[in-house]
Every structure is written in C-alpha cells, then in structure tokens.
XYZ file of C-alpha atoms in Angstrom:
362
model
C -70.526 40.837 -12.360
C -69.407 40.541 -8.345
C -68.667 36.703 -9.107
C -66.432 37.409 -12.523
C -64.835 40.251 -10.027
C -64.235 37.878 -7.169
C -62.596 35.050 -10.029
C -60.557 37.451 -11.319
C -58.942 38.642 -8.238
C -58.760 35.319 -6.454
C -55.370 33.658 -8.326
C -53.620 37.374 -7.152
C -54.732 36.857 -3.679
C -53.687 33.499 -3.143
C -50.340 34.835 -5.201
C -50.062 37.112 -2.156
C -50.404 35.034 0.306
C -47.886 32.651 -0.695
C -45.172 35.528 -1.043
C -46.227 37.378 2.119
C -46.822 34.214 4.210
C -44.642 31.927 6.315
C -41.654 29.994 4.569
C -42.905 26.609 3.605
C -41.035 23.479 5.065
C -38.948 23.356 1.857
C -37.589 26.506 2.520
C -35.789 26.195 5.579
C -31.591 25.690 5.942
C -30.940 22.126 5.997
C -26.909 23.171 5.549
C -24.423 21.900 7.858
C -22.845 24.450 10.362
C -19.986 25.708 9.968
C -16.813 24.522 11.796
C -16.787 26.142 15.368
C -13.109 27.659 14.982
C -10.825 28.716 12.070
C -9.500 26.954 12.500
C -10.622 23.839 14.143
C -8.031 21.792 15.437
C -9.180 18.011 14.629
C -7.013 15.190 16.419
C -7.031 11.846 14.986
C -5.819 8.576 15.918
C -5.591 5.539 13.468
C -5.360 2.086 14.853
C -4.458 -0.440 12.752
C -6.368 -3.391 14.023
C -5.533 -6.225 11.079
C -4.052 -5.785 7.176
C -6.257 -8.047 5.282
C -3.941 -8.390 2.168
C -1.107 -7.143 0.172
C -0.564 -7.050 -3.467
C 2.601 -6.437 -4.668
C 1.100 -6.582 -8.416
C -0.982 -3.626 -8.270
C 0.746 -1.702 -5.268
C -1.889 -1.925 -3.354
C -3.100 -3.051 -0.081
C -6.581 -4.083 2.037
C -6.395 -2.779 5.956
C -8.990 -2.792 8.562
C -8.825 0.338 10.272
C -10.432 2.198 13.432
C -10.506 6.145 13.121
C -10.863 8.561 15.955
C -11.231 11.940 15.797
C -11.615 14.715 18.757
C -12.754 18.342 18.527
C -13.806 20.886 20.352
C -17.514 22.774 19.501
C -18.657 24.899 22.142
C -21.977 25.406 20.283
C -22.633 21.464 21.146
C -22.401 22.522 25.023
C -25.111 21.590 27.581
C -25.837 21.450 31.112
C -24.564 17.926 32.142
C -27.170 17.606 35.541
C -30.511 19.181 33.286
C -29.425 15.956 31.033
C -28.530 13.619 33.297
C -25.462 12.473 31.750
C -22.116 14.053 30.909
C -22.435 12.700 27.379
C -24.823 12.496 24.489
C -24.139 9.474 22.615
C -25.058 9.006 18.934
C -24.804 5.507 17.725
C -24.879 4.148 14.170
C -25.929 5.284 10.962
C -29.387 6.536 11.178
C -28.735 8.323 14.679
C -25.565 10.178 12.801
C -27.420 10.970 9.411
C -30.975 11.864 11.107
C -30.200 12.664 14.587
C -26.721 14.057 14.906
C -27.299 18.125 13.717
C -23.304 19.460 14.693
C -20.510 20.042 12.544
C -18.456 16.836 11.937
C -14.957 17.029 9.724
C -15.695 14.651 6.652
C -12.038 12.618 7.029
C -11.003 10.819 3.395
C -7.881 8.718 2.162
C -6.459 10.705 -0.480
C -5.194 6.972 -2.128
C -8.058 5.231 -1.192
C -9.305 2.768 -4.137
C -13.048 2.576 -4.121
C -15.734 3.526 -1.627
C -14.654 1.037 1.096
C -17.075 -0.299 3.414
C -18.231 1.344 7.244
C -18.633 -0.649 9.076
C -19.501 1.017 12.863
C -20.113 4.990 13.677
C -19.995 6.324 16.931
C -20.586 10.049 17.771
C -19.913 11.339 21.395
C -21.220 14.810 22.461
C -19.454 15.941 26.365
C -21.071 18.373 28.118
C -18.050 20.800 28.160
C -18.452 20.774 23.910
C -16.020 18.207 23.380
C -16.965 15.850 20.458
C -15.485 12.317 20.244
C -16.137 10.916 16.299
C -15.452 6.720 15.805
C -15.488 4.721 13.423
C -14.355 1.052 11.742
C -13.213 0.993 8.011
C -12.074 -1.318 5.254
C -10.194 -0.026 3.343
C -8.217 -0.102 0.480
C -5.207 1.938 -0.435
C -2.832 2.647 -3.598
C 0.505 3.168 -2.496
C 4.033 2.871 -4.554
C 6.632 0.003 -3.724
C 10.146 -0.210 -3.481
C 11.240 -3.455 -4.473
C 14.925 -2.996 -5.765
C 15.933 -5.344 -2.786
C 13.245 -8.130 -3.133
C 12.962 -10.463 -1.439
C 15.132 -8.999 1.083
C 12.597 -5.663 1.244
C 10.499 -3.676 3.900
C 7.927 -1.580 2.308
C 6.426 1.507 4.197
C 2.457 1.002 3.034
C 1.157 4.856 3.331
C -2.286 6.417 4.214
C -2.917 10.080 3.757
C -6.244 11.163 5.119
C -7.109 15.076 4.406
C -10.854 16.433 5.891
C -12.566 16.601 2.454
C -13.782 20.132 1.513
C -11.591 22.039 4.046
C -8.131 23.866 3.272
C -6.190 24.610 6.149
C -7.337 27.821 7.384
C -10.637 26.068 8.431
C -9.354 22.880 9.911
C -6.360 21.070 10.951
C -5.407 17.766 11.742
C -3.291 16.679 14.194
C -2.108 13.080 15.809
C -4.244 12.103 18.551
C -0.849 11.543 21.012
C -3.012 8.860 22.813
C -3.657 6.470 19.672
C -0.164 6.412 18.693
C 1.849 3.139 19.619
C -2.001 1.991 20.150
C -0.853 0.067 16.802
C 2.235 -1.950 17.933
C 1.004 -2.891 21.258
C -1.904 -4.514 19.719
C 0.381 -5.903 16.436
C 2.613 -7.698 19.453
C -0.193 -9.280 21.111
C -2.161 -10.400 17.984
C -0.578 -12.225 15.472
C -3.285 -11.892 13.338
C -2.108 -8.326 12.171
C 0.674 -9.587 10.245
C 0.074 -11.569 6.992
C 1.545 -14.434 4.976
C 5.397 -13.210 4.617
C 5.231 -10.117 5.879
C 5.937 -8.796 9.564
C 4.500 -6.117 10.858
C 7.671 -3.700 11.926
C 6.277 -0.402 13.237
C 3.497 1.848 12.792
C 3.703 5.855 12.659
C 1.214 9.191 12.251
C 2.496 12.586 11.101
C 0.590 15.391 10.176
C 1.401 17.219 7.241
C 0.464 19.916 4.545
C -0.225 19.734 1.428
C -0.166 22.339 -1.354
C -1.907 20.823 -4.066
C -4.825 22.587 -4.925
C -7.512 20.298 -4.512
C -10.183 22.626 -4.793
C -9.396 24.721 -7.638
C -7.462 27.349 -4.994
C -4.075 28.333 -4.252
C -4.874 27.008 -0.608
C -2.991 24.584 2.029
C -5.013 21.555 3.070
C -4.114 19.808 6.491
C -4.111 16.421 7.004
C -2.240 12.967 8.464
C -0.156 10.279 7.159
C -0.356 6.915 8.409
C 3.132 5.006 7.463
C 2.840 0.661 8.243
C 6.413 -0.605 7.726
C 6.376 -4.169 6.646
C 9.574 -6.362 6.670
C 9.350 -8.838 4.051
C 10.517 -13.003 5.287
C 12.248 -13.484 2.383
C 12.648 -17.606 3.457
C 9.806 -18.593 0.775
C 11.466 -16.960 -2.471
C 14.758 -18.385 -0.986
C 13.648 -22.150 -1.193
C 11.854 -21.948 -3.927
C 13.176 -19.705 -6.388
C 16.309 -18.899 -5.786
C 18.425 -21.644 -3.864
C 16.751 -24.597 -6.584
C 17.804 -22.335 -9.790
C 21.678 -21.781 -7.735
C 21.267 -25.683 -7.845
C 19.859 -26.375 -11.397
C 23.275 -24.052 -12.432
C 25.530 -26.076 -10.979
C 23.994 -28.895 -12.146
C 24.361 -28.037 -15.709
C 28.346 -27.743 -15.264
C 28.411 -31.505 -15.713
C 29.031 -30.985 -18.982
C 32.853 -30.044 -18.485
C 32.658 -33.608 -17.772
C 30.916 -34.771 -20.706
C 32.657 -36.446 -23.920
C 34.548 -33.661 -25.856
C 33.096 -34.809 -29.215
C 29.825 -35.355 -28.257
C 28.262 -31.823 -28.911
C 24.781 -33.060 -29.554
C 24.759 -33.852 -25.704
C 26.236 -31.190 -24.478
C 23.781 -28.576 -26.200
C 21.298 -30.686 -24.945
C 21.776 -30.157 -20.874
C 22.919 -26.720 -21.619
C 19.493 -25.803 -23.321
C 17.743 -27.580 -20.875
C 19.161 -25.202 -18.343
C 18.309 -22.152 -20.471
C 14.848 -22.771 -20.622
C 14.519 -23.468 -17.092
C 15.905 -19.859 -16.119
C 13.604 -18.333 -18.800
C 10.772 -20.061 -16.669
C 11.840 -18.919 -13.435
C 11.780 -15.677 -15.200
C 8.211 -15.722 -16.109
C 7.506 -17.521 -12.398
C 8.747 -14.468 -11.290
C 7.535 -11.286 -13.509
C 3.942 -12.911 -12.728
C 3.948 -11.755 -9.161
C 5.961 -8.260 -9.849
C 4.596 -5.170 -11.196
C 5.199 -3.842 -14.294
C 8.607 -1.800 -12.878
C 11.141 0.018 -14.427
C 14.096 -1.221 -12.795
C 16.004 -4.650 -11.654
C 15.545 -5.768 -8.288
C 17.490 -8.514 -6.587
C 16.112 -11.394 -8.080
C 15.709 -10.211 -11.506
C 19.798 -9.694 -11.771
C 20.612 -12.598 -9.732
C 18.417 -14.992 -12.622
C 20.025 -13.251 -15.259
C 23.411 -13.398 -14.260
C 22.241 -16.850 -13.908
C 21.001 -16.981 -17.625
C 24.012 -15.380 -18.726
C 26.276 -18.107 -16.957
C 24.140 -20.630 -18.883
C 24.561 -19.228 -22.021
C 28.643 -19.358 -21.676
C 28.241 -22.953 -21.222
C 27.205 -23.287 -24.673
C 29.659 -20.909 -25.968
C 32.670 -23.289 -23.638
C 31.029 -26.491 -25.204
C 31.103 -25.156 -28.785
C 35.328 -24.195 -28.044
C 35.839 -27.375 -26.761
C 34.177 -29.217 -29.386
C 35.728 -27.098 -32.538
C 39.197 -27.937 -30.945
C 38.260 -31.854 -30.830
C 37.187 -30.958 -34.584
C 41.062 -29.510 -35.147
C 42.714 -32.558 -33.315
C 43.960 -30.588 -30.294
C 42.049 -32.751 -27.969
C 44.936 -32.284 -25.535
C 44.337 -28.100 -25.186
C 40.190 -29.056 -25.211
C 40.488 -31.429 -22.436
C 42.532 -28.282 -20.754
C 39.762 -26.246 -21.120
C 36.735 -28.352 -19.671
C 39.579 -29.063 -16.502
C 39.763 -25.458 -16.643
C 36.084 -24.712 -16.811
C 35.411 -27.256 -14.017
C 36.791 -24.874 -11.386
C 36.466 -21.364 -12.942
C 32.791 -21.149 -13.466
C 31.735 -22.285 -10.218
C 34.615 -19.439 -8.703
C 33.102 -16.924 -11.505
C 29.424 -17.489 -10.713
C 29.669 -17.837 -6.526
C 31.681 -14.791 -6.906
C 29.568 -12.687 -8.797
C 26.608 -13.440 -6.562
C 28.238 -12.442 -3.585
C 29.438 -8.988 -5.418
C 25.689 -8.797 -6.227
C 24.459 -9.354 -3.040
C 27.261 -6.711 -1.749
C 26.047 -4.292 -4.333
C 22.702 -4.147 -3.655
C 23.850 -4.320 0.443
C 25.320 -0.966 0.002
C 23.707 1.183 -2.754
C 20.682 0.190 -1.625
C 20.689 -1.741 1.750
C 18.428 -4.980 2.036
C-alpha cells in the first residue's frame, strides 16, 4: 500500500516542483532592449565609395555603399580606466549577433531589390554611452528615370533608408554633418566611382518623413534620402546613333537627282532608307524601358522616318508628272526638293532640339 501511495503522488510532486521552481534556461528574455530615448536621435552618414552599374532598362542601379550610424545609449556606459580602454569594440558578424547585447536601429532601403550582400560590421561602444554602428553594403536599388532628354540627361539615382520597425516617435534619423561631401571628395580623387557614360555630378543626404503607414498605423516613420546625380556623356549615342542616321538621310536625297522616269530606282533607295530608321528604332527601344513618353531620340528618328517617307511621296509626284508629259514642272520639283528638304529637315531638328532645351532643359 505505502509504495502504490508513494507512485501515486510522485507525478504531482515533480508537477510542483517544476511550477514552483526556478525558470528554466528557455524561459528567460532573449528580447532586444528597447531604444534608450523616445526618441532616439540616430545620425547617419552614407558614403558612396563606387556605383557598380546602371541599368537604364529596369531603372535600376548596383552601388557599393559604407553606412554609419551614431547614437547615444547611456545604458551602454562604463568606467573607461576599470576597462582599460575608452572603447569596446565589436567586430564582425558573430561578435555583433552573439556578443553585442545593446539596442542597435535595424537601418533598411525602402527600394532596395533583394537581400544585398554585407559585407563588413563594426560596432563601437565609448565609455560616455556613445555607440558608433559601420558597415559595407552592396546594394541594389529601384529608382524611376527621367529620360525625356536622352542622351542629353542627368538622372538623380535615390536611396531612402527608414530604421525598420520604428515610427518616428521612437527614433529619428538625421544626416551625420561629418559624412556629407565625404562622397565628392572621394568621387574627385577616384575615378573609379563613375561608370561607362556616366559622371558622377554631386552627392546629397536629407532626412525626411514619411506618412505611409508601414506598419498597419496611422504613424510617421523617420528616415534619410540619399540623392547621386549622374550626368549622362551623351558623345557615344551621338556617333553612333544619331550623327550616322542625320547622314544615311541626307544620303537618301540623291534621289532628287535620279532619272525622273525611273521610279523603280527611286523606291528602291527610298525604302532602303526606311528600313534603316525602323532599325535604329529597334537599336534603340532595346536599351530603353518600356516608357510612356518620347524622349529626344525617339522624336528626332521619327521625324527622321517621317522625312523618309515624303521622299517616296516627292518621287511618286515627280514620276506621275513624267507619266503626264510635264517633265518640265517635274524636273522643277526635284530642283525644288534638292534645297527644301535639307532646309525642312536641319530646321526641324534644331526646333526640336530648342523644344526640348526649354520645356524640359537637357
């Protein structure tokens, strides 16, 4: 009987002395602390230390990037001569994930594309509380174009970083006053910043806020915009696109010169013409987004195509009035259309390229 009493009552003692006894490891508050302020004031610096590529296709582009980030957390305080050192330093990954136990702001790219990669992490702790966050990133970034002037464009490539998870009332970002220029006085010194066609013009940090409710709230999230203006060397589209198909047009006005009652020939160089336009066309959609509107280029190839086109419509007068024995008045009008279309079509491109000057400036 005592050993069916003590078997009975042994699963509610143990059941006792797991609810009455210490907190198993499991247990305990792995969460991150909170930010030391609210809010905390978080200042960070972007240096742009090389743009890797640009793609004008899918409005995007690659940058390597170095991020700093200062706060102030007086919980992270010590006594610099107990330690030894003004500083704590926490270096790399596994120091930061397993190591590191203070609040940190997690900074994203709102337009990021991917995960990116990470490439060095750098944590310093100053005795005062003063915590000094670095890091390298590739990255890339989504950002919209404005091509209506191409190839005679500057694009302002844009990076918004927000600190994930936080609205404004917990932290803020502000530009780190002693990482801006950082950019330029680097981009003048290495070359290597700027890429094929492109020149690096000026770089600029502002912080803003946003009102988009990120996390399901009516809240304002803080955060800082990094603007890279680009200016665009527009020499390569110029010699090969656009000064060859000026040429190929002029060209093709040797048919004013051409036997009035020879239409067969005529067609001939004019449809030549035609088709090479329509493949400059295609040349050039290929390395263009999918856009809404003309830029530069696109009107200056079809006013090109339409120029073309009138030659056929000039050969098949001329010819019809051969046809109707007035060679005399279709002889006038290829001596006409020897000067006028070469007047006509210089003069429209220069009230294009006036146009586009001042509506939209290039």
């Amino acid at each position: 009987m005592r050993r069916a009493a003590h078997a009975m009552f042994r699963p509610v003692l143990l059941w006792l002395l797991l609810l009455l006894g210490p907190a198993p490891a499991f247990a305990i508050d792995a969460g991150m602390p909170n930010p030391p302020a609210s809010p905390t004031v978080v200042k960070v610096g972007i240096f742009l230390a090389d743009i890797i590529d640009l793609d004008e296709m899918d409005e995007t582009f690659q940058a390597e990037l170095i991020i700093l980030a200062e706060w102030m957390d007086p919980r992270l305080a010590f006594d610099a001569e107990e330690y030894g050192s003004d500083r704590k330093l926490f270096q790399g990954g596994f120091q930061f994930d397993e190591v590191f136990g203070g609040w940190w702001p997690s900074l994203i790219f709102l337009n990021e594309i991917g995960s990116g990669d990470l490439n060095a992490l750098q944590i310093e702790v100053f005795s005062d509380g003063r915590v000094r966050a670095k890091e390298q990133r590739n990255v890339t970034l989504e950002t919209p174009m404005k091509l209506h002037s191409f190839p005679f464009d500057s694009q302002v490539l844009e990076a918004d970083m927000i600190a994930f998870g936080d609205t404004s009332r917990e932290v803020v970002l502000e530009v780190h006053q002693g990482m801006l220029g950082a950019s330029e006085e680097y981009a003048e010194t290495n070359q290597r910043v700027n890429i094929a066609q492109w020149q690096l013009v000026n770089v600029d940090m502002t912080p803003f806020i946003s009102k988009t409710r990120y996390y399901a709230e009516d809240a304002e999230v803080s955060g800082v915009k990094l603007a890279i203006t680009l200016k665009r060397n527009p020499m390569n589209i110029i010699w090969k696109v656009l000064a060859p198909m000026v040429i190929l047009v002029s060209l093709m006005w040797a048919v004013f010169w051409m036997d009035i009652h020879d239409l067969s020939d005529r067609l001939n160089v004019s449809f030549i013409g035609i088709l090479t336009i329509v493949a400059y066309q295609f040349l050039i959609d290929g390395t263009m987004p999918r856009i809404s509107y003309f830029t530069l280029t696109d009107t200056v190839v079809l006013y090109s195509f339409v120029i073309m086109c009138l030659t056929i419509l000039e050969s098949l007068v001329v010819v019809s009035l051969s046809r109707a024995d007035q060679d005399t008045v279709a002889r006038r009008v290829d001596a006409t259309a020897q000067w006028l279309f070469p007047v006509v079509y210089f003069s429209g491109l220069v009230v294009i390229f006036a146009a586009y000057y001042f509506l939209i400036g290039i």
